Amino acid sequence: RAQERIEALKVAEGQLESLKNLQKNGPPGLFGSVADNPSNTPFCMVPLSGLPRDFSVAPVGTWNINIDSDNFAYPNECIGLGVSQQYNVAIVPPTNPDGGLFKVHVRWFKINGGINEQLTLEYYLNVNN
């Protein structure tokens, strides 16, 4: 169990690093389009490209902040992350176009069964920092 959480933490940290890199070095306006998301549509940072992948491509209502009802229907780029390829990622953006508090949720099925597991990191990031 501890090993799962350590790997989940590494996945979440990698997502945050990609998000920070997008904010500092990404194409003009791309970070703002991720941050300015009034519907709070989740996204993830695609590991190889470092670009965001919006959940609007996923079927409506398949991602839920309540882990008990989460059925892990994420866009393909947001599933199977980490060395063990068992982690699914959803970043919930702020609703302010200048940025704000991003919540990185990393979810997985427990190895020995039982309820789903989740690790969440929160990070404040805005257009100008």
PDB file of C-alpha atoms in Angstrom:
ATOM      1  CA  ARG A   1       0.000   0.000   0.000  1.00  0.00           C
ATOM      2  CA  ALA A   2       2.789   2.444   0.836  1.00  0.00           C
ATOM      3  CA  GLN A   3       4.500   1.648  -2.455  1.00  0.00           C
ATOM      4  CA  GLU A   4       1.291   2.457  -4.360  1.00  0.00           C
ATOM      5  CA  ARG A   5       1.043   5.855  -2.642  1.00  0.00           C
ATOM      6  CA  ILE A   6       4.705   6.646  -3.311  1.00  0.00           C
ATOM      7  CA  GLU A   7       4.255   5.925  -7.009  1.00  0.00           C
ATOM      8  CA  ALA A   8       0.982   7.914  -7.069  1.00  0.00           C
ATOM      9  CA  LEU A   9       2.835  10.847  -5.504  1.00  0.00           C
ATOM     10  CA  LYS A  10       5.494  10.659  -8.241  1.00  0.00           C
ATOM     11  CA  VAL A  11       2.764  10.672 -10.907  1.00  0.00           C
ATOM     12  CA  ALA A  12       1.095  13.713  -9.297  1.00  0.00           C
ATOM     13  CA  GLU A  13       4.411  15.552  -8.992  1.00  0.00           C
ATOM     14  CA  GLY A  14       5.140  14.848 -12.668  1.00  0.00           C
ATOM     15  CA  GLN A  15       1.750  16.273 -13.626  1.00  0.00           C
ATOM     16  CA  LEU A  16       2.445  19.423 -11.611  1.00  0.00           C
ATOM     17  CA  GLU A  17       5.890  19.826 -13.180  1.00  0.00           C
ATOM     18  CA  SER A  18       4.366  19.544 -16.652  1.00  0.00           C
ATOM     19  CA  LEU A  19       1.703  22.094 -15.717  1.00  0.00           C
ATOM     20  CA  LYS A  20       4.329  24.522 -14.371  1.00  0.00           C
ATOM     21  CA  ASN A  21       6.397  24.041 -17.521  1.00  0.00           C
ATOM     22  CA  LEU A  22       3.328  24.791 -19.662  1.00  0.00           C
ATOM     23  CA  GLN A  23       2.745  27.970 -17.666  1.00  0.00           C
ATOM     24  CA  LYS A  24       6.359  29.156 -18.120  1.00  0.00           C
ATOM     25  CA  ASN A  25       7.292  27.838 -21.565  1.00  0.00           C
ATOM     26  CA  GLY A  26       4.132  26.804 -23.391  1.00  0.00           C
ATOM     27  CA  PRO A  27       2.616  28.444 -26.456  1.00  0.00           C
ATOM     28  CA  PRO A  28       1.127  31.879 -25.688  1.00  0.00           C
ATOM     29  CA  GLY A  29      -2.408  31.624 -24.383  1.00  0.00           C
ATOM     30  CA  LEU A  30      -2.426  27.857 -23.834  1.00  0.00           C
ATOM     31  CA  PHE A  31      -2.045  28.042 -20.045  1.00  0.00           C
ATOM     32  CA  GLY A  32      -4.758  30.697 -19.915  1.00  0.00           C
ATOM     33  CA  SER A  33      -7.109  28.441 -21.857  1.00  0.00           C
ATOM     34  CA  VAL A  34      -6.478  25.651 -19.331  1.00  0.00           C
ATOM     35  CA  ALA A  35      -6.928  27.957 -16.326  1.00  0.00           C
ATOM     36  CA  ASP A  36      -9.978  29.773 -17.713  1.00  0.00           C
ATOM     37  CA  ASN A  37     -12.366  26.875 -17.590  1.00  0.00           C
ATOM     38  CA  PRO A  38     -15.688  27.947 -16.035  1.00  0.00           C
ATOM     39  CA  SER A  39     -17.105  24.440 -16.237  1.00  0.00           C
ATOM     40  CA  ASN A  40     -14.099  23.073 -14.295  1.00  0.00           C
ATOM     41  CA  THR A  41     -13.646  20.388 -16.932  1.00  0.00           C
ATOM     42  CA  PRO A  42     -10.806  18.175 -15.734  1.00  0.00           C
ATOM     43  CA  PHE A  43      -7.708  17.561 -17.831  1.00  0.00           C
ATOM     44  CA  CYS A  44      -4.358  15.839 -17.518  1.00  0.00           C
ATOM     45  CA  MET A  45      -0.897  16.621 -18.788  1.00  0.00           C
ATOM     46  CA  VAL A  46       0.132  14.111 -21.472  1.00  0.00           C
ATOM     47  CA  PRO A  47       3.470  12.669 -20.305  1.00  0.00           C
ATOM     48  CA  LEU A  48       5.345  12.634 -23.624  1.00  0.00           C
ATOM     49  CA  SER A  49       4.108  15.908 -25.109  1.00  0.00           C
ATOM     50  CA  GLY A  50       3.634  17.935 -21.917  1.00  0.00           C
ATOM     51  CA  LEU A  51       0.391  19.301 -23.375  1.00  0.00           C
ATOM     52  CA  PRO A  52      -3.004  19.281 -21.661  1.00  0.00           C
ATOM     53  CA  ARG A  53      -5.661  16.744 -22.617  1.00  0.00           C
ATOM     54  CA  ASP A  54      -9.154  18.010 -21.862  1.00  0.00           C
ATOM     55  CA  PHE A  55     -11.808  15.625 -20.554  1.00  0.00           C
ATOM     56  CA  SER A  56     -14.384  17.121 -22.915  1.00  0.00           C
ATOM     57  CA  VAL A  57     -13.488  14.231 -25.217  1.00  0.00           C
ATOM     58  CA  ALA A  58     -14.661  11.754 -22.603  1.00  0.00           C
ATOM     59  CA  PRO A  59     -18.335  10.800 -22.305  1.00  0.00           C
ATOM     60  CA  VAL A  60     -20.238  13.381 -20.269  1.00  0.00           C
ATOM     61  CA  GLY A  61     -20.479  12.550 -16.581  1.00  0.00           C
ATOM     62  CA  THR A  62     -17.838   9.814 -16.556  1.00  0.00           C
ATOM     63  CA  TRP A  63     -15.483  11.652 -14.214  1.00  0.00           C
ATOM     64  CA  ASN A  64     -16.757  12.384 -10.751  1.00  0.00           C
ATOM     65  CA  ILE A  65     -14.996  14.090  -7.860  1.00  0.00           C
ATOM     66  CA  ASN A  66     -16.629  11.486  -5.577  1.00  0.00           C
ATOM     67  CA  ILE A  67     -14.181   8.585  -5.696  1.00  0.00           C
ATOM     68  CA  ASP A  68     -16.874   6.035  -4.773  1.00  0.00           C
ATOM     69  CA  SER A  69     -18.744   6.693  -8.023  1.00  0.00           C
ATOM     70  CA  ASP A  70     -15.678   7.154 -10.252  1.00  0.00           C
ATOM     71  CA  ASN A  71     -15.744   4.565 -13.003  1.00  0.00           C
ATOM     72  CA  PHE A  72     -12.299   5.495 -14.367  1.00  0.00           C
ATOM     73  CA  ALA A  73     -13.568   6.513 -17.832  1.00  0.00           C
ATOM     74  CA  TYR A  74     -10.753   8.937 -18.629  1.00  0.00           C
ATOM     75  CA  PRO A  75      -9.287  10.001 -21.980  1.00  0.00           C
ATOM     76  CA  ASN A  76      -6.663   7.444 -23.038  1.00  0.00           C
ATOM     77  CA  GLU A  77      -3.798   9.859 -22.359  1.00  0.00           C
ATOM     78  CA  CYS A  78      -4.868  10.155 -18.713  1.00  0.00           C
ATOM     79  CA  ILE A  79      -4.990   6.466 -17.785  1.00  0.00           C
ATOM     80  CA  GLY A  80      -2.381   3.847 -17.039  1.00  0.00           C
ATOM     81  CA  LEU A  81       0.296   6.296 -15.892  1.00  0.00           C
ATOM     82  CA  GLY A  82       3.268   5.495 -13.680  1.00  0.00           C
ATOM     83  CA  VAL A  83       5.781   2.670 -13.746  1.00  0.00           C
ATOM     84  CA  SER A  84       3.091   0.126 -12.904  1.00  0.00           C
ATOM     85  CA  GLN A  85       0.673   1.752 -15.372  1.00  0.00           C
ATOM     86  CA  GLN A  86      -2.218   1.684 -12.902  1.00  0.00           C
ATOM     87  CA  TYR A  87      -2.766   5.383 -12.191  1.00  0.00           C
ATOM     88  CA  ASN A  88      -5.447   7.618 -13.677  1.00  0.00           C
ATOM     89  CA  VAL A  89      -5.081  11.397 -13.503  1.00  0.00           C
ATOM     90  CA  ALA A  90      -7.538  14.285 -13.443  1.00  0.00           C
ATOM     91  CA  ILE A  91      -6.515  17.887 -12.815  1.00  0.00           C
ATOM     92  CA  VAL A  92      -9.370  20.172 -11.793  1.00  0.00           C
ATOM     93  CA  PRO A  93      -8.565  23.739 -12.857  1.00  0.00           C
ATOM     94  CA  PRO A  94      -9.558  27.000 -11.213  1.00  0.00           C
ATOM     95  CA  THR A  95     -12.259  29.100 -12.840  1.00  0.00           C
ATOM     96  CA  ASN A  96     -10.135  32.245 -12.989  1.00  0.00           C
ATOM     97  CA  PRO A  97      -8.472  33.021 -16.363  1.00  0.00           C
ATOM     98  CA  ASP A  98      -5.391  34.241 -14.481  1.00  0.00           C
ATOM     99  CA  GLY A  99      -4.969  30.907 -12.698  1.00  0.00           C
ATOM    100  CA  GLY A 100      -5.507  29.821  -9.120  1.00  0.00           C
ATOM    101  CA  LEU A 101      -5.686  26.534  -7.245  1.00  0.00           C
ATOM    102  CA  PHE A 102      -5.201  23.425  -9.398  1.00  0.00           C
ATOM    103  CA  LYS A 103      -6.151  20.079  -7.837  1.00  0.00           C
ATOM    104  CA  VAL A 104      -4.305  17.026  -9.153  1.00  0.00           C
ATOM    105  CA  HIS A 105      -6.188  13.798  -8.433  1.00  0.00           C
ATOM    106  CA  VAL A 106      -4.397  10.490  -8.969  1.00  0.00           C
ATOM    107  CA  ARG A 107      -6.630   7.433  -8.628  1.00  0.00           C
ATOM    108  CA  TRP A 108      -6.077   3.700  -8.731  1.00  0.00           C
ATOM    109  CA  PHE A 109      -7.604   0.387  -7.773  1.00  0.00           C
ATOM    110  CA  LYS A 110      -6.031  -1.127  -4.667  1.00  0.00           C
ATOM    111  CA  ILE A 111      -3.826  -4.115  -5.454  1.00  0.00           C
ATOM    112  CA  ASN A 112      -5.620  -6.281  -2.877  1.00  0.00           C
ATOM    113  CA  GLY A 113      -9.064  -5.062  -3.892  1.00  0.00           C
ATOM    114  CA  GLY A 114     -11.428  -2.890  -1.906  1.00  0.00           C
ATOM    115  CA  ILE A 115     -12.404   0.714  -2.488  1.00  0.00           C
ATOM    116  CA  ASN A 116     -10.613   2.939  -4.955  1.00  0.00           C
ATOM    117  CA  GLU A 117      -7.643   4.918  -3.709  1.00  0.00           C
ATOM    118  CA  GLN A 118      -6.847   8.561  -4.374  1.00  0.00           C
ATOM    119  CA  LEU A 119      -4.019  10.973  -3.754  1.00  0.00           C
ATOM    120  CA  THR A 120      -4.636  14.704  -4.261  1.00  0.00           C
ATOM    121  CA  LEU A 121      -2.101  17.517  -4.524  1.00  0.00           C
ATOM    122  CA  GLU A 122      -3.125  21.151  -4.668  1.00  0.00           C
ATOM    123  CA  TYR A 123      -0.940  23.822  -6.231  1.00  0.00           C
ATOM    124  CA  TYR A 124      -1.512  27.525  -6.765  1.00  0.00           C
ATOM    125  CA  LEU A 125      -0.334  28.689 -10.159  1.00  0.00           C
ATOM    126  CA  ASN A 126      -1.246  31.787 -12.127  1.00  0.00           C
ATOM    127  CA  VAL A 127      -0.346  33.319 -15.435  1.00  0.00           C
ATOM    128  CA  ASN A 128       2.188  35.738 -13.975  1.00  0.00           C
ATOM    129  CA  ASN A 129       4.161  33.670 -11.422  1.00  0.00           C
TER     130      ASN A 129
END
